[in-house]
PDB file of C-alpha atoms in Angstrom:
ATOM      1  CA  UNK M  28       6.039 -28.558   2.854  1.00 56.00           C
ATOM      2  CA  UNK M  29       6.504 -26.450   6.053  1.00 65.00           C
ATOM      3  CA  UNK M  30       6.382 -22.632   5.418  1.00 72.00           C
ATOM      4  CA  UNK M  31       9.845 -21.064   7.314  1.00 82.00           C
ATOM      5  CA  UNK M  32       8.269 -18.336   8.806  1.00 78.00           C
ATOM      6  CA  UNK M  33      11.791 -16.863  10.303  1.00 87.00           C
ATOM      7  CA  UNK M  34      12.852 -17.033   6.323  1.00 90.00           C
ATOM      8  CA  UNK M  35       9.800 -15.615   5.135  1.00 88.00           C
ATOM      9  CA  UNK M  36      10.052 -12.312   7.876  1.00 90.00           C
ATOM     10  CA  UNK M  37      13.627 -12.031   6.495  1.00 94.00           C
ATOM     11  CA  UNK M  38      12.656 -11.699   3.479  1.00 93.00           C
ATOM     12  CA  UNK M  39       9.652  -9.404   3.840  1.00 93.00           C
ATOM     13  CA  UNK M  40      11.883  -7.218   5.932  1.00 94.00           C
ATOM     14  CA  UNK M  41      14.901  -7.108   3.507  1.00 96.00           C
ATOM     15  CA  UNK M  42      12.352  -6.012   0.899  1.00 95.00           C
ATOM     16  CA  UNK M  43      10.732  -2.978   3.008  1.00 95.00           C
ATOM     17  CA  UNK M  44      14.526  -1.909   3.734  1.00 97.00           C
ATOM     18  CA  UNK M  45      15.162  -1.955  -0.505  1.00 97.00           C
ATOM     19  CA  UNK M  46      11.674  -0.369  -1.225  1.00 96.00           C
ATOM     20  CA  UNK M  47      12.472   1.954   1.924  1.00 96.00           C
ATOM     21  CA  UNK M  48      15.766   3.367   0.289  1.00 97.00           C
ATOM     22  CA  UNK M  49      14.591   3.233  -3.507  1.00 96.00           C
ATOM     23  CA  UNK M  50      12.130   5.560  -2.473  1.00 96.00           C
ATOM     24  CA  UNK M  51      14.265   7.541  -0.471  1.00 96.00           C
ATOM     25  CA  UNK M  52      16.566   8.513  -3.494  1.00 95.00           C
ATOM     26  CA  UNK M  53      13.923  10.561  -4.587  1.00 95.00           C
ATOM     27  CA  UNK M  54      13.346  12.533  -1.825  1.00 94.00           C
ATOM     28  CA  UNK M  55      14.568  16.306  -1.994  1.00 91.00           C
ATOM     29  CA  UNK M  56      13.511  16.325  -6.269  1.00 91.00           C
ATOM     30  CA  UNK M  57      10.365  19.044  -5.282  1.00 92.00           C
ATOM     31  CA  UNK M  58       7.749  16.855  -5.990  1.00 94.00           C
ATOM     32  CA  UNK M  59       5.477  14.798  -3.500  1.00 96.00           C
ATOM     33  CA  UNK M  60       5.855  10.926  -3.663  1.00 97.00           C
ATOM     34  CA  UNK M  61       2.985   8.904  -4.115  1.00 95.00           C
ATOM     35  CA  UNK M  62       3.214   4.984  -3.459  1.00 95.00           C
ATOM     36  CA  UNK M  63       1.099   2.219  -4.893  1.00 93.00           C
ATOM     37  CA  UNK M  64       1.167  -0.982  -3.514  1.00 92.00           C
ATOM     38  CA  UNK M  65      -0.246  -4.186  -2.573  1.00 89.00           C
ATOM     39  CA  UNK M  66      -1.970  -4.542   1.362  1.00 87.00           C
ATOM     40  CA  UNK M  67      -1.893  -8.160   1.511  1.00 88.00           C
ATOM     41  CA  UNK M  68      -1.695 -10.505   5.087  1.00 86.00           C
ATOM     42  CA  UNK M  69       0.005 -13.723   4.674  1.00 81.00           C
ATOM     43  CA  UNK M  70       2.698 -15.488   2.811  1.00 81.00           C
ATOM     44  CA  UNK M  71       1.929 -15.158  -0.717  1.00 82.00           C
ATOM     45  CA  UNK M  72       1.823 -11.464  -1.968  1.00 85.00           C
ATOM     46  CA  UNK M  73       1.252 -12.268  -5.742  1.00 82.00           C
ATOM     47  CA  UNK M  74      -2.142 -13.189  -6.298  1.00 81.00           C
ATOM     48  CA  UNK M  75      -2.772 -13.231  -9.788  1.00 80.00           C
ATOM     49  CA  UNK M  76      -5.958 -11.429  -9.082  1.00 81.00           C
ATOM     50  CA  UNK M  77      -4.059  -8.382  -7.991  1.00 81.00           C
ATOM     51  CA  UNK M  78      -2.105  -7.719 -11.381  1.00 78.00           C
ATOM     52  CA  UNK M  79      -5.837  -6.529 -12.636  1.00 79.00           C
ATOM     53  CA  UNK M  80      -6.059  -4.764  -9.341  1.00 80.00           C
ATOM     54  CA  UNK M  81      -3.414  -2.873  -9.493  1.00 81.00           C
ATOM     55  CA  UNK M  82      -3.490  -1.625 -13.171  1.00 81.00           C
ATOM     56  CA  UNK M  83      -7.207  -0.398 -12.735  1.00 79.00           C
ATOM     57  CA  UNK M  84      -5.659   1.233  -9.616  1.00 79.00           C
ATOM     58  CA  UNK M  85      -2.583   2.504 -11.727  1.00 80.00           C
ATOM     59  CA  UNK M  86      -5.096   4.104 -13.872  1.00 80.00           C
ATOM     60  CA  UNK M  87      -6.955   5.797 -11.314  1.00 79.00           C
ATOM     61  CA  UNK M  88      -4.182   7.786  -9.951  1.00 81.00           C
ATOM     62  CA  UNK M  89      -2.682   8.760 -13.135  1.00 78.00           C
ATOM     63  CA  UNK M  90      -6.323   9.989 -13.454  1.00 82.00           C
ATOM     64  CA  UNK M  91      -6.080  11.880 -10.249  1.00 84.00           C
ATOM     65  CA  UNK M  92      -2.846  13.034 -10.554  1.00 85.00           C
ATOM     66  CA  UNK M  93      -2.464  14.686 -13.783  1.00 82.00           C
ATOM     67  CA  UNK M  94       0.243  15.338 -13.816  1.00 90.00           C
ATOM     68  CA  UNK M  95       1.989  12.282 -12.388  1.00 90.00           C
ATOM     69  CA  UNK M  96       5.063  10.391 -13.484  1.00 91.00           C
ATOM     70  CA  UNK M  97       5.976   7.044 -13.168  1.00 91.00           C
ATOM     71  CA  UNK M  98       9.816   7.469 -11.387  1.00 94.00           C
ATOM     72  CA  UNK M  99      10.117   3.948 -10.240  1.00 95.00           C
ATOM     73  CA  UNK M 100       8.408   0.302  -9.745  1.00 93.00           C
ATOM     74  CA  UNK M 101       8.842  -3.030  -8.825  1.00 93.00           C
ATOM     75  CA  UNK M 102       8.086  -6.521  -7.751  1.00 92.00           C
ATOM     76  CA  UNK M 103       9.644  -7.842  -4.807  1.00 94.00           C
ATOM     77  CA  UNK M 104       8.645 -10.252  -1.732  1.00 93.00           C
ATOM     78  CA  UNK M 105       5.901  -8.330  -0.537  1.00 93.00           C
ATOM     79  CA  UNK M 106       4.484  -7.651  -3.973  1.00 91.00           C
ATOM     80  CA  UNK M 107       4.069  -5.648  -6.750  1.00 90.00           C
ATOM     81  CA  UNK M 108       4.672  -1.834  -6.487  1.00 93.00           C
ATOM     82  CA  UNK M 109       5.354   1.993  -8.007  1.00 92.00           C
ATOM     83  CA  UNK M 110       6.430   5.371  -7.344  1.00 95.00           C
ATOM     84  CA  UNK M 111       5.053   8.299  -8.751  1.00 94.00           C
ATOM     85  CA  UNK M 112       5.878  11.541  -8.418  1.00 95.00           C
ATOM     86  CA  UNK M 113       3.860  14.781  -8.727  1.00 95.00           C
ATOM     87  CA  UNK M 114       3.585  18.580  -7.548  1.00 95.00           C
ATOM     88  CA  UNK M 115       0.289  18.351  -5.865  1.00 95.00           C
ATOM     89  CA  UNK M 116       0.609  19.269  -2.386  1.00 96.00           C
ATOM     90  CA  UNK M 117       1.161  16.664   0.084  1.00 97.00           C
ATOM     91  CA  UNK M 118      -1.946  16.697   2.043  1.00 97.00           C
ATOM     92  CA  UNK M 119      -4.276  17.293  -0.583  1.00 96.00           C
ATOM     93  CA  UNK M 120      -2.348  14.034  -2.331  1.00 95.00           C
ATOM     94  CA  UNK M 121      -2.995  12.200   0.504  1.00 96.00           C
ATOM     95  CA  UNK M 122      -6.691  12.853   0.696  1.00 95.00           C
ATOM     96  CA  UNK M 123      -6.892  11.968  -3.124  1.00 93.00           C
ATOM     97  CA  UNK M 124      -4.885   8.474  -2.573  1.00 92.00           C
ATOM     98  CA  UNK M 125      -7.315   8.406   0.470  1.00 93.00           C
ATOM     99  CA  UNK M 126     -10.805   8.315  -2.065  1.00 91.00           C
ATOM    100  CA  UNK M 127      -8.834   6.208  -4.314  1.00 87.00           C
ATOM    101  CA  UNK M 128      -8.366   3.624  -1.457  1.00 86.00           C
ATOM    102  CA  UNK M 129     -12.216   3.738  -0.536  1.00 87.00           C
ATOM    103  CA  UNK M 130     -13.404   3.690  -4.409  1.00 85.00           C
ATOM    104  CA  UNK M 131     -13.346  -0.059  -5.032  1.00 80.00           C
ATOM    105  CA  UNK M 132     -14.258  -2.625  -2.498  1.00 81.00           C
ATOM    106  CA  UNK M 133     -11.149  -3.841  -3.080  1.00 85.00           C
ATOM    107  CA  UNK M 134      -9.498  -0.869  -2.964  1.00 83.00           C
ATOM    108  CA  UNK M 135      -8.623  -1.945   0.984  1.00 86.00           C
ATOM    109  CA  UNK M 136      -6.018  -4.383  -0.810  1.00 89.00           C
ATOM    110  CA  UNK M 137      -4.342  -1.893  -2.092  1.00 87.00           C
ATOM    111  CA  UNK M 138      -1.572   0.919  -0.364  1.00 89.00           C
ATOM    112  CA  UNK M 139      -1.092   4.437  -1.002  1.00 92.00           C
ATOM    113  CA  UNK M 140       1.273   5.990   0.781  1.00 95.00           C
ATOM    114  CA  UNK M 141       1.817   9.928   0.613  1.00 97.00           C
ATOM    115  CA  UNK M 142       5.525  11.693   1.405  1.00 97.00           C
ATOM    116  CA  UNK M 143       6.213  15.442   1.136  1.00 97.00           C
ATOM    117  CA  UNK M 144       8.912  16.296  -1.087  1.00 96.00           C
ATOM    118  CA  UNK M 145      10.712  16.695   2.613  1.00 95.00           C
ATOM    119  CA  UNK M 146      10.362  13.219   2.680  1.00 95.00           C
ATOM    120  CA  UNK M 147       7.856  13.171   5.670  1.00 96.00           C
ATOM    121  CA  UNK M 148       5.194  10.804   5.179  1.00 96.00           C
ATOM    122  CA  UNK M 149       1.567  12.468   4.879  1.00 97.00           C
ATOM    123  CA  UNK M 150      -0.659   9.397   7.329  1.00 95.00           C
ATOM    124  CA  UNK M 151      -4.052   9.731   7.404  1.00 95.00           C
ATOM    125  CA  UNK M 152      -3.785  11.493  10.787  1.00 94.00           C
ATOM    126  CA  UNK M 153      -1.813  14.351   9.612  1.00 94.00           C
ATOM    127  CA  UNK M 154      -5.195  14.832   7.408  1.00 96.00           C
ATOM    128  CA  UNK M 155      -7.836  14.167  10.450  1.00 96.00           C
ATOM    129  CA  UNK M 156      -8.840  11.062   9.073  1.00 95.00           C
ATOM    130  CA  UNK M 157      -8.898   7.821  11.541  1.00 94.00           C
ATOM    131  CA  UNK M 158      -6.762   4.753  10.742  1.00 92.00           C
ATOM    132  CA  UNK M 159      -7.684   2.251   8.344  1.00 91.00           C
ATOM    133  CA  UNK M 160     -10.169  -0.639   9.436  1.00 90.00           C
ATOM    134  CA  UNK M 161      -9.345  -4.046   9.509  1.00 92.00           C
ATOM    135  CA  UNK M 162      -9.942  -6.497   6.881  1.00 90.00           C
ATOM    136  CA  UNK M 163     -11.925  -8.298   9.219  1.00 93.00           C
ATOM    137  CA  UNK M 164     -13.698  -6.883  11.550  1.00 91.00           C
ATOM    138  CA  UNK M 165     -14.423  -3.248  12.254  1.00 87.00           C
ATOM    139  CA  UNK M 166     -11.603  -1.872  14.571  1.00 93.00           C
ATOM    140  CA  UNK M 167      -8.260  -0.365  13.374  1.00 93.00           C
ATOM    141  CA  UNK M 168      -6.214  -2.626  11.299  1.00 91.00           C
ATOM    142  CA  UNK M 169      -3.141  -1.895  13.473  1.00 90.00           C
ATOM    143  CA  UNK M 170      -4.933  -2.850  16.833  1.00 94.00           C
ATOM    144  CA  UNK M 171      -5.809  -6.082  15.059  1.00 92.00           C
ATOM    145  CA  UNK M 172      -2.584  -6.652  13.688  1.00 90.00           C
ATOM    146  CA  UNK M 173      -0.555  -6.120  16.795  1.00 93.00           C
ATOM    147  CA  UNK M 174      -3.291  -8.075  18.837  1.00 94.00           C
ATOM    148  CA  UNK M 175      -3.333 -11.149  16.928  1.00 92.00           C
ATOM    149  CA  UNK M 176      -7.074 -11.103  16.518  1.00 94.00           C
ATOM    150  CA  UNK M 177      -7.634 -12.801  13.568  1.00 94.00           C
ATOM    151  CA  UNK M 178      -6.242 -16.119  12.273  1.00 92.00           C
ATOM    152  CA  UNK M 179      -4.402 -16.719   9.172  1.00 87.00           C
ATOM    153  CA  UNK M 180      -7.545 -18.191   7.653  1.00 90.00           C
ATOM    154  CA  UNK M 181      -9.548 -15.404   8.285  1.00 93.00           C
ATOM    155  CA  UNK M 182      -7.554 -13.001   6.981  1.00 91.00           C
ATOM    156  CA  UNK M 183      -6.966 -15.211   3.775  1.00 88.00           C
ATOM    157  CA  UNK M 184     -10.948 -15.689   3.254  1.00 91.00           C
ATOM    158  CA  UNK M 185     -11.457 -11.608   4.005  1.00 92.00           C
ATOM    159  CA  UNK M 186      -8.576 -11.102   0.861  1.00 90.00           C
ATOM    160  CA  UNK M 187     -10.378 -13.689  -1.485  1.00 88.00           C
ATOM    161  CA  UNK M 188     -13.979 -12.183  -0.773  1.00 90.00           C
ATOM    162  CA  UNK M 189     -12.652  -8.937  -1.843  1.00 88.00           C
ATOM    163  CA  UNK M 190     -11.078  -9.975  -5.056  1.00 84.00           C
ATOM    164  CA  UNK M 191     -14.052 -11.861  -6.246  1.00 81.00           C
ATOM    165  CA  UNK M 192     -16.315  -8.438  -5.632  1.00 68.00           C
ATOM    166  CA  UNK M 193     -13.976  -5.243  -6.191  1.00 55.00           C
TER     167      UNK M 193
END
């Protein structure tokens, strides 16, 4: 069967506009937002490998953030998620999620994503830290991605070496 790839953006999209706004309602509470979730290229985002992932991962930031608090999670098109809140300041958040990221091999797989009780998002930038490589090769993942540089088989075989050796 024929994947329909102008269904499958659709979808993708429609669920980064729900996570987008879920998130959003929280903004303005006083605490920083921190958001766990899956980094995965291709068409299936539920690899039963990553439920394992993603609770050792759970457990490391509730580690790291003491004080943290589950205030929302879900499982969507694009994969399994959460949002936690806490009052650690933004940046230093971010540099936490950051080491978190870069702990486990596999750690590349997985998303953290920092906002300021604002609702700014704290990138890796704002900290001095250069973007994220690709899962590939060496160069910024976003180069990659917008270049096309790697095929769909590449990427998949990149994901699966990973999650055999977190």
């Amino acid at each position: 069967m024929a994947l329909d790839l102008p269904a499958l953006r659709r979808q993708l999209l429609d669920a980064r506009e729900v996570r987008d706004a879920r998130i959003r309602r929280h903004f303005g509470t006083g605490s920083t937002l921190v958001f766990l979730g899956t980094n995965i290229p291709g068409p299936d985002k539920h690899l039963v490998e990553l439920d394992r992932l993603m609770t050792v991962w759970l457990d490391g930031v509730v580690a790291e953030f003491a004080d943290a608090i589950v205030v929302d999670r879900g499982d969507d098109a694009l994969g399994p998620w959460e949002l936690i809140g806490t009052r650690m300041e933004p940046e230093v958040a971010k540099r936490r999620a950051v080491a978190l990221e870069e702990a486990l091999r596999a750690g590349r797989l997985l998303d953290l994503d920092v906002y300021a009780p604002d609702g700014s998002q704290v990138d890796r930038r704002r900290i001095g830290l250069p973007p994220r490589c690709c899962l590939v090769c060496d160069e910024p993942a976003g180069e990659c991605i917008r270049a096309g540089r790697h095929t769909t088989a590449e990427l998949h075989a990149a994901v699966c070496t990973l999650l055999v050796t977190p």
